[in-house]
PDB file of C-alpha atoms in Angstrom:
ATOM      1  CA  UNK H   1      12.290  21.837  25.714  1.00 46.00           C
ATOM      2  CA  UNK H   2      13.908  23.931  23.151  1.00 56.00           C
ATOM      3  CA  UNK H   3      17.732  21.643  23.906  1.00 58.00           C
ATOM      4  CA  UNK H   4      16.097  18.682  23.253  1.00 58.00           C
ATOM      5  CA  UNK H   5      14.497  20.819  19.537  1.00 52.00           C
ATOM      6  CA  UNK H   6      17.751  21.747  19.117  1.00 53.00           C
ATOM      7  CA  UNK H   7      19.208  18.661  19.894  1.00 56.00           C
ATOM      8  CA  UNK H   8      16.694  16.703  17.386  1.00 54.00           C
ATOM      9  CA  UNK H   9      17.097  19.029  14.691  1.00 53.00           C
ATOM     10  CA  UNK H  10      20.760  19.003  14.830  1.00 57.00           C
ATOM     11  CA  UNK H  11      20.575  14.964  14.692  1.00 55.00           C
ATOM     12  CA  UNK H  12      17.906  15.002  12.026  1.00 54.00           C
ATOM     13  CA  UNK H  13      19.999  18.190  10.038  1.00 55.00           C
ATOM     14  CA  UNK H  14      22.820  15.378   9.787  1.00 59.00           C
ATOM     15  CA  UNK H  15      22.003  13.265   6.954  1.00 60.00           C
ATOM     16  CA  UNK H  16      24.992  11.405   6.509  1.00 62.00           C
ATOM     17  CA  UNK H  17      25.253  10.315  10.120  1.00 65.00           C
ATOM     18  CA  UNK H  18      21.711   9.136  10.456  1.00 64.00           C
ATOM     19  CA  UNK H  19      22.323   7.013   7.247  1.00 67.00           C
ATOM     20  CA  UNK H  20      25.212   5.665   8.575  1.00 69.00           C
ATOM     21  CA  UNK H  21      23.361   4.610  11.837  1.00 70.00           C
ATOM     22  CA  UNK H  22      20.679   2.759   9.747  1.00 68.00           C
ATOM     23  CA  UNK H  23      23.336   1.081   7.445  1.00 74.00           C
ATOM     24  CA  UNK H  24      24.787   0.468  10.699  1.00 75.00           C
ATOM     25  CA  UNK H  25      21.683  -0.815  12.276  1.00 70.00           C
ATOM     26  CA  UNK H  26      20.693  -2.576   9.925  1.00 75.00           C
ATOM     27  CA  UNK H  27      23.334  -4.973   8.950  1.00 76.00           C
ATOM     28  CA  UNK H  28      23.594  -5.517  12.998  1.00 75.00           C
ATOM     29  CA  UNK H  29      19.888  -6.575  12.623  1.00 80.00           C
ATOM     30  CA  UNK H  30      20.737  -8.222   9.822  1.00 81.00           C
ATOM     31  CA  UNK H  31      23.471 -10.567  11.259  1.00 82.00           C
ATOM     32  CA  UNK H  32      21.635 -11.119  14.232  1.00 84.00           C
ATOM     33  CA  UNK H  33      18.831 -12.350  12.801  1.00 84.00           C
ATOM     34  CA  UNK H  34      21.299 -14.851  10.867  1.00 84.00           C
ATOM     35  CA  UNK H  35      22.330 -16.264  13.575  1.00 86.00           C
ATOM     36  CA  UNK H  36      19.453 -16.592  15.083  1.00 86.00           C
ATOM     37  CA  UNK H  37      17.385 -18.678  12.125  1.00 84.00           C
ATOM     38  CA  UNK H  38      20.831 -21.120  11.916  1.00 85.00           C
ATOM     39  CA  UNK H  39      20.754 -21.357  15.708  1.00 84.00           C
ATOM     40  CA  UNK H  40      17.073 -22.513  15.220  1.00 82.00           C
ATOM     41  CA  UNK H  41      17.451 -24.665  12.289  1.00 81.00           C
ATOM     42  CA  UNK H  42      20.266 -26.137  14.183  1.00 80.00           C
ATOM     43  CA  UNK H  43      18.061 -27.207  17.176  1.00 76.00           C
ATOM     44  CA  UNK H  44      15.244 -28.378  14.974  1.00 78.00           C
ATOM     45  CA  UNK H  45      17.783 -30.398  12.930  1.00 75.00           C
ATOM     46  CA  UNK H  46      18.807 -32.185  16.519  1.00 74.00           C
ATOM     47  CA  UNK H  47      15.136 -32.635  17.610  1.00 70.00           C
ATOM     48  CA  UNK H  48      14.387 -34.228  14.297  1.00 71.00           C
ATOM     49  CA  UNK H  49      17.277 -36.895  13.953  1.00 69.00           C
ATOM     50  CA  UNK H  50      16.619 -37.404  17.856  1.00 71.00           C
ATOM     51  CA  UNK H  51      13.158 -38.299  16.571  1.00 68.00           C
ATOM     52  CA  UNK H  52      13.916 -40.296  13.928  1.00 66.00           C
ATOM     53  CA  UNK H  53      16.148 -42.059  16.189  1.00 65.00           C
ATOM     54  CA  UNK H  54      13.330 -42.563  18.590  1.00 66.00           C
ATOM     55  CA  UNK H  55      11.383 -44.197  15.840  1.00 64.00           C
ATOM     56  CA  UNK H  56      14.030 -46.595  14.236  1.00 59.00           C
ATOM     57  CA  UNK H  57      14.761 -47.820  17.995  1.00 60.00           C
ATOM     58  CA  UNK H  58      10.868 -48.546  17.940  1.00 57.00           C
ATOM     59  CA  UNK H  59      10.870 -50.370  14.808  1.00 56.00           C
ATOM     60  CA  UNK H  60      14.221 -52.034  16.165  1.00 52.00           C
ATOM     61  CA  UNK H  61      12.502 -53.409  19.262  1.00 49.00           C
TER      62      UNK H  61
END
């Protein structure tokens, strides 16, 4: 019990670290999330021109 104290308090006693590892963190986050919306756009950007595709064929025939 009192390690893991000591432990904490010497992570929390380091400011600059723990702002680091958020900066850190955060721009990881930040990235991910990136890709993930133009991954998503991406696919819903297929699905609709498959769509409209779908549709002009119908009118077509």
């Amino acid at each position: 019990m009192d390690a893991t104290l000591l432990f904490w308090h010497k992570r929390t006693s380091n400011r600059n670290a723990n702002v680091h590892f958020s900066e850190y963190c955060l721009k990881h986050n930040v990235m991910i999330l990136l890709f993930y919306l133009n991954f998503r756009s991406a696919l819903t950007l297929k699905f609709r021109i498959r769509t409209i595709g779908n549709v002009s064929q119908r009118a077509w025939f």
